[in-house]
Amino acid sequence: TQLLEQSPQFLSIQEGENLTVYCNSSSVFSSLQWYRQEPGEGPVLLVTVVTGGEVKKLKRLTFQFGDARKDSSLHITAAQPGDTGLYLCAGALNAYEGSARQLTFGSGTQLTVLP
Amino acid sequence: ETGVTQSPTHLIKTRGQQVTLRCSSQSGHNTVSWYQQALGQGPQFIFQYYREEENGRGNFPPRFSGLQFPNYSSELNVNALELDDSALYLCASSSTGERGETQYFGPGTRLLVL
């Protein structure tokens, strides 16, 4: 059972276009992280959101955590070829001291930005 | 760079063999988590080590085991390898105590089981 559903699975767009990736769950997460992964490498953290309704901006990337902390979105403005990669959302279910803060990952969105 | 290192980078084994993968955590981090990422999928949680003890486990059989050492580095051992164990194995280090705790990933070890 996939706790985190990510959509779309694949996205191919032209340079300069905008896009949004969605991450949805029926579970409530204490925090949610977005990662970008390139082939043969580990995921690189982009942002962590912890408060329901929180919006964070990282240059052309805007991240939003749903009010109920069950969903999140990543919006990229004016995409560039350098944005190409696998985007992963990951939710943390446990939040108390010493607990296993395992991350539950979505299946990822493979983004290709064409020049 | 996250400061998390893994070795080896690539490994080829045959079915039934055993493998040990290693991870050095980022300085100051006391927790190491291991994930398996099959091709085209997101990483799946295997287990986490905190203060040298297993501190949570995902849906993986007992032939997946691990260790954490006093310097917080860690090993993942897989016995009786199966073809489906072929994957990218990722370790992530973190420091417990915060709700928004961040896990920093290493580059992974690519394991191929023939």
XYZ file of C-alpha atoms in Angstrom:
229
model
C 0.000 0.000 0.000
C 1.432 3.351 -1.092
C 0.842 5.849 1.718
C 1.923 8.769 -0.419
C 0.531 9.154 -3.924
C 2.523 11.392 -6.184
C 1.282 12.783 -9.486
C 1.994 12.999 -12.269
C 4.432 10.124 -12.554
C 6.094 11.588 -15.651
C 6.155 15.161 -16.905
C 7.865 16.491 -20.010
C 7.648 20.227 -20.646
C 9.330 22.979 -22.604
C 11.746 25.419 -21.016
C 9.896 28.410 -19.585
C 6.683 26.566 -18.747
C 5.238 26.263 -15.246
C 4.363 22.986 -13.557
C 2.920 21.584 -10.353
C 3.614 18.213 -8.734
C 1.204 16.837 -6.163
C 1.720 14.591 -3.174
C -1.392 13.211 -1.448
C -2.097 10.905 1.469
C -4.851 9.871 3.838
C -2.303 9.985 6.674
C -1.302 13.011 8.709
C 2.411 13.731 8.669
C 4.417 15.565 11.306
C 6.619 16.946 8.545
C 7.040 16.546 4.829
C 10.158 16.826 2.758
C 10.768 17.283 -0.951
C 13.853 15.828 -2.565
C 15.361 15.912 -6.041
C 17.318 12.918 -7.245
C 19.528 12.549 -10.291
C 20.421 9.174 -11.853
C 22.869 7.139 -9.775
C 22.822 9.579 -6.883
C 21.068 9.891 -3.547
C 18.119 12.235 -3.022
C 19.063 15.835 -2.243
C 16.819 17.709 0.155
C 15.021 20.743 -1.263
C 12.769 21.733 1.629
C 11.121 20.552 4.857
C 7.650 21.786 5.812
C 6.220 21.167 9.270
C 3.222 23.457 9.781
C -0.175 22.961 8.143
C -0.721 25.630 5.487
C 2.960 26.485 5.359
C 4.345 27.884 2.117
C 8.052 27.974 1.399
C 9.807 29.461 -1.606
C 13.185 28.471 -2.955
C 13.966 30.684 -5.950
C 11.567 29.442 -8.675
C 10.226 26.596 -6.523
C 7.209 27.044 -4.253
C 6.265 24.347 -1.744
C 2.989 24.158 0.113
C 1.916 21.895 2.975
C -1.818 21.258 3.194
C -3.785 22.648 6.142
C -4.458 19.125 7.432
C -0.824 18.054 6.858
C -1.947 15.257 4.529
C -0.876 16.683 1.198
C 1.690 18.922 -0.405
C 2.516 20.501 -3.737
C 5.615 21.681 -5.520
C 5.239 24.414 -8.120
C 8.072 25.352 -10.461
C 7.898 28.628 -12.338
C 9.667 29.083 -15.676
C 11.233 25.636 -15.667
C 14.774 25.253 -16.942
C 16.615 22.183 -18.306
C 18.631 22.124 -15.076
C 15.396 21.333 -13.205
C 15.294 17.912 -14.873
C 15.300 15.097 -12.337
C 13.216 12.816 -10.139
C 11.216 14.763 -7.559
C 10.278 12.828 -4.444
C 8.034 13.800 -1.572
C 8.546 12.070 1.763
C 6.477 12.248 4.908
C 7.558 11.607 8.491
C 4.904 9.913 10.647
C 6.563 9.944 14.069
C 7.641 13.010 15.945
C 8.631 12.118 19.472
C 12.113 11.920 20.922
C 13.889 8.698 20.083
C 11.220 7.393 17.759
C 12.054 6.008 14.368
C 11.523 8.920 12.056
C 11.149 6.781 9.015
C 10.348 8.611 5.861
C 7.560 7.319 3.668
C 8.322 8.231 0.086
C 6.054 8.754 -2.863
C 6.935 6.959 -6.090
C 8.339 10.144 -7.577
C 7.717 12.451 -10.508
C 10.234 12.242 -13.329
C 10.499 15.740 -14.764
C 12.143 16.465 -18.100
C 12.544 20.059 -19.196
C 13.335 20.376 -22.872
C 15.409 23.313 -24.144
C 27.392 17.471 -0.545
C 25.694 16.074 2.538
C 28.773 14.672 4.259
C 27.247 11.198 4.206
C 29.455 8.643 2.502
C 28.701 5.100 1.414
C 30.844 2.239 0.212
C 31.152 0.543 -2.111
C 29.531 2.552 -4.890
C 28.690 -0.522 -6.958
C 28.585 -4.216 -6.193
C 27.739 -7.365 -8.129
C 26.799 -10.536 -6.244
C 25.196 -13.841 -7.094
C 22.039 -15.274 -5.616
C 22.563 -16.815 -2.177
C 25.622 -14.737 -1.307
C 25.898 -12.261 1.531
C 26.730 -8.563 1.279
C 27.788 -5.791 3.670
C 27.256 -2.148 2.819
C 28.771 0.703 4.814
C 27.723 4.222 5.685
C 29.477 7.085 7.462
C 27.072 9.631 8.857
C 27.373 13.379 8.792
C 29.348 14.865 11.660
C 27.114 15.477 14.680
C 24.378 13.089 13.546
C 23.502 10.169 15.822
C 20.874 8.395 13.735
C 21.266 6.380 10.550
C 18.402 5.104 8.423
C 18.670 2.663 5.540
C 16.432 2.626 2.472
C 16.093 0.388 -0.564
C 15.214 2.024 -3.868
C 14.211 -0.247 -6.716
C 14.418 1.089 -10.245
C 11.639 3.568 -10.984
C 10.361 3.686 -7.422
C 10.754 5.821 -4.341
C 12.988 4.632 -1.499
C 11.508 2.126 0.965
C 12.461 2.265 4.641
C 14.447 -0.764 5.829
C 15.401 0.192 9.395
C 16.899 2.905 11.538
C 19.701 2.839 14.105
C 19.877 5.205 17.067
C 22.407 4.906 19.875
C 23.677 1.647 18.381
C 20.277 -0.060 18.584
C 17.679 -0.796 15.925
C 14.989 1.825 16.373
C 12.252 0.882 13.956
C 11.998 -1.439 10.995
C 10.096 -1.463 7.739
C 8.594 -4.443 5.959
C 11.846 -6.305 5.284
C 12.717 -9.898 6.279
C 15.238 -10.763 9.022
C 17.946 -11.516 6.468
C 18.303 -7.736 6.318
C 20.239 -6.748 9.430
C 22.414 -3.892 10.531
C 24.807 -2.418 13.016
C 25.655 1.023 14.280
C 29.050 1.749 15.783
C 30.041 4.178 18.574
C 31.124 6.726 15.958
C 27.568 6.469 14.513
C 28.690 4.853 11.270
C 26.579 1.920 10.196
C 26.492 -1.301 8.213
C 23.684 -2.997 6.336
C 24.022 -6.754 5.927
C 21.908 -8.826 3.591
C 22.102 -12.623 3.733
C 20.928 -15.174 1.188
C 20.679 -12.593 -1.587
C 17.742 -12.831 -3.969
C 17.402 -11.375 -7.451
C 14.822 -8.863 -6.165
C 17.425 -7.429 -3.797
C 18.968 -5.664 -6.793
C 18.483 -1.982 -6.012
C 20.101 1.259 -4.906
C 20.701 1.141 -1.153
C 20.660 4.522 0.509
C 21.644 5.537 3.972
C 20.545 8.775 5.562
C 21.876 10.418 8.677
C 19.997 12.714 10.983
C 19.943 14.097 14.475
C 16.919 13.220 16.581
C 14.944 15.688 18.604
C 13.079 17.930 16.197
C 9.710 17.550 14.594
C 11.091 18.764 11.304
C 14.165 16.584 11.521
C 15.973 16.409 8.243
C 17.531 13.263 6.849
C 20.580 13.704 4.645
C 21.227 11.002 2.106
C 24.436 9.502 0.864
C 25.039 8.728 -2.815
C 23.968 5.112 -2.406
C 25.366 1.699 -3.215
C 24.092 0.094 -6.411
C 23.722 -3.659 -5.813
C 23.154 -6.080 -8.660
C 22.279 -9.680 -7.830
C 22.725 -12.175 -10.661
